[in-house]
mmCIF file of C-alpha atoms and ligand atoms in Angstrom:
data_model
loop_
_atom_site.group_PDB
_atom_site.id
_atom_site.type_symbol
_atom_site.label_atom_id
_atom_site.label_comp_id
_atom_site.label_asym_id
_atom_site.label_seq_id
_atom_site.Cartn_x
_atom_site.Cartn_y
_atom_site.Cartn_z
ATOM 1 C CA UNK A 26 -114.066 19.708 -116.543
ATOM 2 C CA UNK A 27 -114.354 21.212 -120.062
ATOM 3 C CA UNK A 28 -116.379 19.863 -122.920
ATOM 4 C CA UNK A 29 -113.205 19.327 -124.895
ATOM 5 C CA UNK A 30 -111.299 17.473 -122.003
ATOM 6 C CA UNK A 31 -114.373 14.997 -121.778
ATOM 7 C CA UNK A 32 -114.271 14.460 -125.254
ATOM 8 C CA UNK A 33 -110.765 13.635 -125.216
ATOM 9 C CA UNK A 34 -110.933 11.302 -122.360
ATOM 10 C CA UNK A 35 -113.722 9.524 -124.082
ATOM 11 C CA UNK A 36 -111.853 9.013 -127.355
ATOM 12 C CA UNK A 37 -108.758 7.636 -125.135
ATOM 13 C CA UNK A 38 -110.734 4.954 -123.301
ATOM 14 C CA UNK A 39 -111.627 3.683 -126.986
ATOM 15 C CA UNK A 40 -108.004 3.838 -128.122
ATOM 16 C CA UNK A 41 -106.639 2.294 -124.875
ATOM 17 C CA UNK A 42 -108.746 -0.826 -125.618
ATOM 18 C CA UNK A 43 -106.512 -1.298 -128.881
ATOM 19 C CA UNK A 44 -103.192 -0.992 -127.703
ATOM 20 C CA UNK A 45 -101.301 -0.183 -124.636
ATOM 21 C CA UNK A 46 -98.255 1.359 -126.307
ATOM 22 C CA UNK A 47 -97.060 4.618 -125.003
ATOM 23 C CA UNK A 48 -96.201 6.993 -127.856
ATOM 24 C CA UNK A 49 -93.463 9.376 -127.670
ATOM 25 C CA UNK A 50 -93.935 11.002 -131.010
ATOM 26 C CA UNK A 51 -97.102 11.817 -133.020
ATOM 27 C CA UNK A 52 -96.739 11.989 -136.802
ATOM 28 C CA UNK A 53 -99.287 13.497 -139.231
ATOM 29 C CA UNK A 54 -98.912 11.700 -142.303
ATOM 30 C CA UNK A 55 -99.391 14.613 -144.647
ATOM 31 C CA UNK A 56 -98.389 15.301 -148.137
ATOM 32 C CA UNK A 57 -94.780 14.208 -148.362
ATOM 33 C CA UNK A 58 -94.971 11.538 -145.441
ATOM 34 C CA UNK A 59 -97.563 8.954 -146.560
ATOM 35 C CA UNK A 60 -94.747 6.652 -147.400
ATOM 36 C CA UNK A 61 -93.651 6.340 -143.768
ATOM 37 C CA UNK A 62 -97.007 4.566 -143.349
ATOM 38 C CA UNK A 63 -95.279 1.531 -144.767
ATOM 39 C CA UNK A 64 -92.439 1.683 -142.552
ATOM 40 C CA UNK A 65 -94.630 1.680 -139.524
ATOM 41 C CA UNK A 66 -94.691 -1.585 -137.388
ATOM 42 C CA UNK A 67 -98.358 -1.318 -136.528
ATOM 43 C CA UNK A 68 -99.698 -2.641 -133.103
ATOM 44 C CA UNK A 69 -103.185 -1.135 -133.530
ATOM 45 C CA UNK A 70 -104.951 0.564 -136.466
ATOM 46 C CA UNK A 71 -108.330 2.215 -135.329
ATOM 47 C CA UNK A 72 -110.531 3.821 -138.033
ATOM 48 C CA UNK A 73 -111.220 7.551 -137.220
ATOM 49 C CA UNK A 74 -114.922 6.616 -137.435
ATOM 50 C CA UNK A 75 -114.499 3.998 -134.327
ATOM 51 C CA UNK A 76 -113.048 6.813 -132.186
ATOM 52 C CA UNK A 77 -115.757 8.924 -130.446
ATOM 53 C CA UNK A 78 -115.707 12.511 -131.078
ATOM 54 C CA UNK A 79 -113.152 12.339 -134.344
ATOM 55 C CA UNK A 80 -114.628 14.682 -136.903
ATOM 56 C CA UNK A 81 -116.848 12.377 -138.999
ATOM 57 C CA UNK A 82 -114.936 12.474 -142.544
ATOM 58 C CA UNK A 83 -116.752 13.835 -145.654
ATOM 59 C CA UNK A 84 -118.137 11.988 -148.397
ATOM 60 C CA UNK A 85 -115.333 12.449 -150.928
ATOM 61 C CA UNK A 86 -112.553 12.312 -148.031
ATOM 62 C CA UNK A 87 -111.171 8.998 -147.372
ATOM 63 C CA UNK A 88 -111.586 7.925 -143.876
ATOM 64 C CA UNK A 89 -108.380 8.140 -141.992
ATOM 65 C CA UNK A 90 -107.147 5.949 -139.237
ATOM 66 C CA UNK A 91 -104.983 6.580 -136.134
ATOM 67 C CA UNK A 92 -102.034 3.969 -136.006
ATOM 68 C CA UNK A 93 -100.272 3.117 -133.061
ATOM 69 C CA UNK A 94 -96.846 1.455 -133.322
ATOM 70 C CA UNK A 95 -93.048 1.776 -133.744
ATOM 71 C CA UNK A 96 -90.946 3.571 -136.236
ATOM 72 C CA UNK A 97 -87.290 3.659 -136.064
ATOM 73 C CA UNK A 98 -87.799 1.685 -133.206
ATOM 74 C CA UNK A 99 -89.798 4.269 -131.258
ATOM 75 C CA UNK A 100 -93.182 3.946 -130.191
ATOM 76 C CA UNK A 101 -95.084 6.426 -132.112
ATOM 77 C CA UNK A 102 -98.959 7.447 -133.028
ATOM 78 C CA UNK A 103 -99.299 7.962 -136.691
ATOM 79 C CA UNK A 104 -102.287 10.064 -138.021
ATOM 80 C CA UNK A 105 -103.221 8.692 -141.528
ATOM 81 C CA UNK A 106 -105.589 11.282 -142.774
ATOM 82 C CA UNK A 107 -106.117 14.768 -141.987
ATOM 83 C CA UNK A 108 -109.058 17.319 -141.564
ATOM 84 C CA UNK A 109 -108.535 20.646 -143.544
ATOM 85 C CA UNK A 110 -110.434 23.847 -142.646
ATOM 86 C CA UNK A 111 -111.577 24.233 -146.341
ATOM 87 C CA UNK A 112 -113.424 21.092 -146.101
ATOM 88 C CA UNK A 113 -115.792 22.735 -143.549
ATOM 89 C CA UNK A 114 -114.377 21.471 -140.584
ATOM 90 C CA UNK A 115 -113.875 23.925 -137.403
ATOM 91 C CA UNK A 116 -110.359 24.584 -136.003
ATOM 92 C CA UNK A 117 -111.426 22.515 -133.220
ATOM 93 C CA UNK A 118 -112.121 19.849 -135.389
ATOM 94 C CA UNK A 119 -108.973 19.997 -137.118
ATOM 95 C CA UNK A 120 -106.866 19.923 -133.946
ATOM 96 C CA UNK A 121 -108.682 17.221 -132.370
ATOM 97 C CA UNK A 122 -106.084 14.443 -133.189
ATOM 98 C CA UNK A 123 -103.225 16.866 -131.906
ATOM 99 C CA UNK A 124 -105.179 16.639 -128.377
ATOM 100 C CA UNK A 125 -105.300 12.810 -128.627
ATOM 101 C CA UNK A 126 -101.622 12.899 -129.179
ATOM 102 C CA UNK A 127 -101.138 14.813 -126.192
ATOM 103 C CA UNK A 128 -103.450 12.892 -124.216
ATOM 104 C CA UNK A 129 -101.450 9.689 -125.200
ATOM 105 C CA UNK A 130 -98.485 11.360 -123.874
ATOM 106 C CA UNK A 131 -96.212 12.499 -126.817
ATOM 107 C CA UNK A 132 -93.385 15.113 -126.297
ATOM 108 C CA UNK A 133 -93.109 15.724 -130.145
ATOM 109 C CA UNK A 134 -95.300 16.241 -133.205
ATOM 110 C CA UNK A 135 -93.770 15.779 -136.843
ATOM 111 C CA UNK A 136 -95.723 17.598 -139.400
ATOM 112 C CA UNK A 137 -95.660 18.149 -143.275
ATOM 113 C CA UNK A 138 -97.453 20.025 -146.153
ATOM 114 C CA UNK A 139 -97.776 20.657 -149.663
ATOM 115 C CA UNK A 140 -97.155 24.261 -150.413
ATOM 116 C CA UNK A 141 -96.313 26.781 -152.767
ATOM 117 C CA UNK A 142 -92.940 28.239 -152.960
ATOM 118 C CA UNK A 143 -92.939 32.160 -152.622
ATOM 119 C CA UNK A 144 -89.094 32.397 -152.025
ATOM 120 C CA UNK A 145 -87.889 33.232 -155.641
ATOM 121 C CA UNK A 146 -84.771 31.028 -154.830
ATOM 122 C CA UNK A 147 -87.111 27.975 -154.262
ATOM 123 C CA UNK A 148 -88.047 25.321 -156.897
ATOM 124 C CA UNK A 149 -90.908 22.916 -157.212
ATOM 125 C CA UNK A 150 -89.365 19.701 -155.797
ATOM 126 C CA UNK A 151 -87.554 21.360 -152.941
ATOM 127 C CA UNK A 152 -87.997 20.456 -149.495
ATOM 128 C CA UNK A 153 -88.306 23.118 -146.819
ATOM 129 C CA UNK A 154 -87.888 22.875 -142.929
ATOM 130 C CA UNK A 155 -90.163 25.206 -141.326
ATOM 131 C CA UNK A 156 -88.609 27.480 -138.958
ATOM 132 C CA UNK A 157 -91.760 29.671 -138.183
ATOM 133 C CA UNK A 158 -95.136 30.251 -139.399
ATOM 134 C CA UNK A 159 -97.593 33.148 -140.077
ATOM 135 C CA UNK A 160 -101.352 32.320 -139.241
ATOM 136 C CA UNK A 161 -103.459 33.831 -142.271
ATOM 137 C CA UNK A 162 -106.335 31.596 -141.603
ATOM 138 C CA UNK A 163 -108.442 34.036 -140.029
ATOM 139 C CA UNK A 164 -109.163 31.757 -136.892
ATOM 140 C CA UNK A 165 -107.552 30.228 -134.097
ATOM 141 C CA UNK A 166 -108.039 26.841 -132.440
ATOM 142 C CA UNK A 167 -107.854 28.415 -129.029
ATOM 143 C CA UNK A 168 -110.550 30.577 -128.856
ATOM 144 C CA UNK A 169 -112.949 29.947 -126.396
ATOM 145 C CA UNK A 170 -112.708 28.724 -122.765
ATOM 146 C CA UNK A 171 -109.235 27.605 -121.875
ATOM 147 C CA UNK A 172 -108.687 24.228 -120.344
ATOM 148 C CA UNK A 173 -105.885 25.095 -117.780
ATOM 149 C CA UNK A 174 -105.223 21.236 -117.582
ATOM 150 C CA UNK A 175 -104.386 21.136 -121.463
ATOM 151 C CA UNK A 176 -102.341 24.463 -121.700
ATOM 152 C CA UNK A 177 -102.092 28.278 -120.912
ATOM 153 C CA UNK A 178 -104.279 30.621 -121.578
ATOM 154 C CA UNK A 179 -102.226 32.798 -123.761
ATOM 155 C CA UNK A 180 -99.313 30.504 -124.890
ATOM 156 C CA UNK A 181 -95.868 31.768 -125.832
ATOM 157 C CA UNK A 182 -95.066 31.377 -129.835
ATOM 158 C CA UNK A 183 -91.615 32.595 -129.507
ATOM 159 C CA UNK A 184 -90.280 29.197 -130.917
ATOM 160 C CA UNK A 185 -93.177 27.142 -132.270
ATOM 161 C CA UNK A 186 -90.861 24.969 -133.929
ATOM 162 C CA UNK A 187 -88.090 23.546 -131.983
ATOM 163 C CA UNK A 188 -84.644 24.740 -132.484
ATOM 164 C CA UNK A 189 -83.374 21.526 -131.117
ATOM 165 C CA UNK A 190 -85.258 19.839 -133.737
ATOM 166 C CA UNK A 191 -84.122 22.115 -136.342
ATOM 167 C CA UNK A 192 -80.685 21.418 -135.849
ATOM 168 C CA UNK A 193 -81.287 17.980 -135.751
ATOM 169 C CA UNK A 194 -82.828 17.819 -139.042
ATOM 170 C CA UNK A 195 -80.419 20.039 -140.595
ATOM 171 C CA UNK A 196 -77.558 17.486 -139.362
ATOM 172 C CA UNK A 197 -79.490 14.465 -140.669
ATOM 173 C CA UNK A 198 -79.986 16.257 -144.225
ATOM 174 C CA UNK A 199 -76.342 16.893 -144.513
ATOM 175 C CA UNK A 200 -75.458 13.160 -143.505
ATOM 176 C CA UNK A 201 -78.291 11.892 -146.266
ATOM 177 C CA UNK A 202 -77.058 14.384 -148.665
ATOM 178 C CA UNK A 203 -80.466 15.861 -148.916
ATOM 179 C CA UNK A 204 -80.984 19.498 -150.028
ATOM 180 C CA UNK A 205 -83.021 20.868 -147.305
ATOM 181 C CA UNK A 206 -84.367 24.692 -147.406
ATOM 182 C CA UNK A 207 -85.213 26.629 -144.312
ATOM 183 C CA UNK A 208 -88.037 29.252 -144.121
ATOM 184 C CA UNK A 209 -91.511 30.506 -142.765
ATOM 185 C CA UNK A 210 -94.855 28.905 -143.931
ATOM 186 C CA UNK A 211 -98.132 30.999 -144.266
ATOM 187 C CA UNK A 212 -101.463 29.269 -143.736
ATOM 188 C CA UNK A 213 -104.087 30.500 -145.438
ATOM 189 C CA UNK A 214 -107.740 28.901 -145.584
ATOM 190 C CA UNK A 215 -108.047 27.879 -149.053
ATOM 191 C CA UNK A 216 -109.612 26.305 -151.106
ATOM 192 C CA UNK A 217 -108.966 28.329 -154.031
ATOM 193 C CA UNK A 218 -105.337 28.975 -154.881
ATOM 194 C CA UNK A 219 -103.987 32.955 -154.328
ATOM 195 C CA UNK A 220 -103.992 35.639 -156.865
ATOM 196 C CA UNK A 221 -100.875 37.195 -157.865
ATOM 197 C CA UNK A 222 -101.261 40.273 -155.749
ATOM 198 C CA UNK A 223 -101.726 37.701 -152.742
ATOM 199 C CA UNK A 224 -98.510 36.005 -153.333
ATOM 200 C CA UNK A 225 -96.873 39.471 -153.718
ATOM 201 C CA UNK A 226 -98.272 40.404 -150.572
ATOM 202 C CA UNK A 227 -97.416 36.920 -148.684
ATOM 203 C CA UNK A 228 -93.775 37.392 -149.637
ATOM 204 C CA UNK A 229 -93.613 40.956 -148.849
ATOM 205 C CA UNK A 230 -94.907 39.676 -145.161
ATOM 206 C CA UNK A 231 -91.802 37.326 -145.050
ATOM 207 C CA UNK A 232 -93.476 33.949 -146.024
ATOM 208 C CA UNK A 233 -91.321 31.498 -148.008
ATOM 209 C CA UNK A 234 -94.021 28.971 -148.535
ATOM 210 C CA UNK A 235 -97.849 29.136 -148.378
ATOM 211 C CA UNK A 236 -100.264 26.128 -147.975
ATOM 212 C CA UNK A 237 -103.818 25.250 -146.361
ATOM 213 C CA UNK A 238 -102.920 23.262 -143.369
ATOM 214 C CA UNK A 239 -100.333 22.927 -140.427
ATOM 215 C CA UNK A 240 -100.957 26.170 -138.534
ATOM 216 C CA UNK A 241 -103.799 25.202 -136.490
ATOM 217 C CA UNK A 242 -102.180 22.035 -135.362
ATOM 218 C CA UNK A 243 -99.046 23.550 -134.396
ATOM 219 C CA UNK A 244 -100.733 26.346 -132.515
ATOM 220 C CA UNK A 245 -102.566 23.358 -130.523
ATOM 221 C CA UNK A 246 -99.206 21.396 -130.208
ATOM 222 C CA UNK A 247 -97.600 24.696 -128.778
ATOM 223 C CA UNK A 248 -100.607 25.000 -126.235
ATOM 224 C CA UNK A 249 -100.228 21.436 -125.508
ATOM 225 C CA UNK A 250 -96.275 21.761 -124.575
ATOM 226 C CA UNK A 251 -95.137 19.784 -127.633
ATOM 227 C CA UNK A 252 -92.014 20.092 -129.619
ATOM 228 C CA UNK A 253 -92.817 20.592 -133.142
ATOM 229 C CA UNK A 254 -90.690 19.571 -136.289
ATOM 230 C CA UNK A 255 -92.367 20.867 -139.731
ATOM 231 C CA UNK A 256 -91.740 20.533 -143.328
ATOM 232 C CA UNK A 257 -92.979 21.744 -146.514
ATOM 233 C CA UNK A 258 -92.715 19.935 -149.674
ATOM 234 C CA UNK A 259 -92.619 22.851 -152.266
ATOM 235 C CA UNK A 260 -95.170 21.482 -155.158
ATOM 236 C CA UNK A 261 -95.587 24.585 -157.302
ATOM 237 C CA UNK A 262 -93.719 28.088 -157.707
ATOM 238 C CA UNK A 263 -95.975 30.923 -156.584
ATOM 239 C CA UNK A 264 -93.900 34.112 -158.257
ATOM 240 C CA UNK A 265 -96.274 36.980 -159.065
ATOM 241 C CA UNK A 266 -94.459 37.951 -162.215
ATOM 242 C CA UNK A 267 -94.220 34.597 -163.742
ATOM 243 C CA UNK A 268 -97.332 32.661 -162.362
ATOM 244 C CA UNK A 269 -98.628 29.647 -164.410
ATOM 245 C CA UNK A 270 -102.108 28.385 -164.044
ATOM 246 C CA UNK A 271 -102.434 25.765 -161.282
ATOM 247 C CA UNK A 272 -101.997 22.507 -162.468
ATOM 248 C CA UNK A 273 -103.703 19.934 -159.557
ATOM 249 C CA UNK A 274 -102.230 16.776 -161.138
ATOM 250 C CA UNK A 275 -98.783 18.404 -161.639
ATOM 251 C CA UNK A 276 -98.719 19.567 -157.931
ATOM 252 C CA UNK A 277 -99.780 15.810 -156.803
ATOM 253 C CA UNK A 278 -96.998 14.449 -159.083
ATOM 254 C CA UNK A 279 -94.279 16.807 -157.520
ATOM 255 C CA UNK A 280 -95.574 16.073 -153.994
ATOM 256 C CA UNK A 281 -95.102 12.225 -154.880
ATOM 257 C CA UNK A 282 -91.558 12.973 -156.183
ATOM 258 C CA UNK A 283 -90.486 14.790 -152.954
ATOM 259 C CA UNK A 284 -92.104 11.868 -150.629
ATOM 260 C CA UNK A 285 -89.294 9.259 -150.582
ATOM 261 C CA UNK A 286 -86.742 11.985 -149.439
ATOM 262 C CA UNK A 287 -88.943 13.649 -146.844
ATOM 263 C CA UNK A 288 -89.805 10.146 -145.541
ATOM 264 C CA UNK A 289 -85.967 9.192 -145.531
ATOM 265 C CA UNK A 290 -84.937 12.252 -143.692
ATOM 266 C CA UNK A 291 -88.043 12.208 -141.301
ATOM 267 C CA UNK A 292 -87.230 8.358 -140.353
ATOM 268 C CA UNK A 293 -83.571 9.615 -139.727
ATOM 269 C CA UNK A 294 -84.462 12.356 -137.245
ATOM 270 C CA UNK A 295 -87.184 10.116 -135.410
ATOM 271 C CA UNK A 296 -84.138 7.386 -135.063
ATOM 272 C CA UNK A 297 -81.922 10.010 -133.322
ATOM 273 C CA UNK A 298 -84.524 12.058 -131.561
ATOM 274 C CA UNK A 299 -84.500 12.558 -128.024
ATOM 275 C CA UNK A 300 -88.339 11.959 -127.072
ATOM 276 C CA UNK A 301 -88.171 12.305 -123.572
ATOM 277 C CA UNK A 302 -90.810 14.754 -122.284
HETATM 278 N N1 LIG B 1 -101.027 28.027 -152.525
HETATM 279 C C1 LIG B 1 -100.328 27.774 -153.289
HETATM 280 N N2 LIG B 1 -99.866 26.860 -153.843
HETATM 281 C C2 LIG B 1 -99.768 25.933 -153.070
HETATM 282 C C3 LIG B 1 -100.627 25.361 -152.186
HETATM 283 C C4 LIG B 1 -101.318 26.842 -151.618
HETATM 284 O O1 LIG B 1 -102.194 26.859 -150.726
HETATM 285 N N3 LIG B 1 -100.603 24.433 -151.608
HETATM 286 C C5 LIG B 1 -99.726 23.732 -152.274
HETATM 287 N N4 LIG B 1 -99.436 24.609 -153.465
#
């Protein structure tokens, strides 16, 4: 047994003492999805600090919790609180919650992020469905010995974001009258924002949004055989020829303004999802 497998098994043993719910979907409550926490009918809320091998939260980051319950009538596990690479966590630590979701038996992972818009047609406040990503983070969570019971050594990445779920999200957006962009997310390590030259380069590479999360979690989800649905909340415009200094308060305000729409759309998607494995 690999060390990772042993850690997962121990964490699951603790989680199982709190609830016997068998979740079908996992939701990382990133930027834009925190509102879903209120709609969750929780069966158990477990502090990350009480789960063995969950990364210890940094002093300034507020402790997260794993919630087992129901959303839109479906059994789900919600991960409220996320670990970022720029906080000093390794990629293995950042993605441990996804391994837990896998071990709990989910078929689907839903992720979101706050991102800068690189596509000149995008505006701050837009919502984008992620169709693909570029790993620009300089690391990979699968480096090291591979545990074949968790996934293959060389996972295929031809469809990291499920086309079936992309089509479902687009249909639901149309039904709800939500304007939904589509595009490629580029993940970089942060924590500094990017230079004009970097934004120009990223756009040239084919990216539509840029942010500091999501990529490691999605790589592990693909390795784990999960279907992924991902969204970017476009919080600022990263156009090299018209770049404004970053205003973190404005980014947070824009993210908050997108939240109700993103939450409504994700709720509708979960309601209609086929979550069989
Ligand atoms: N880069 C630029 N703008 C952003 C980012 C980022 O990583 N995240 C949110 N807005």
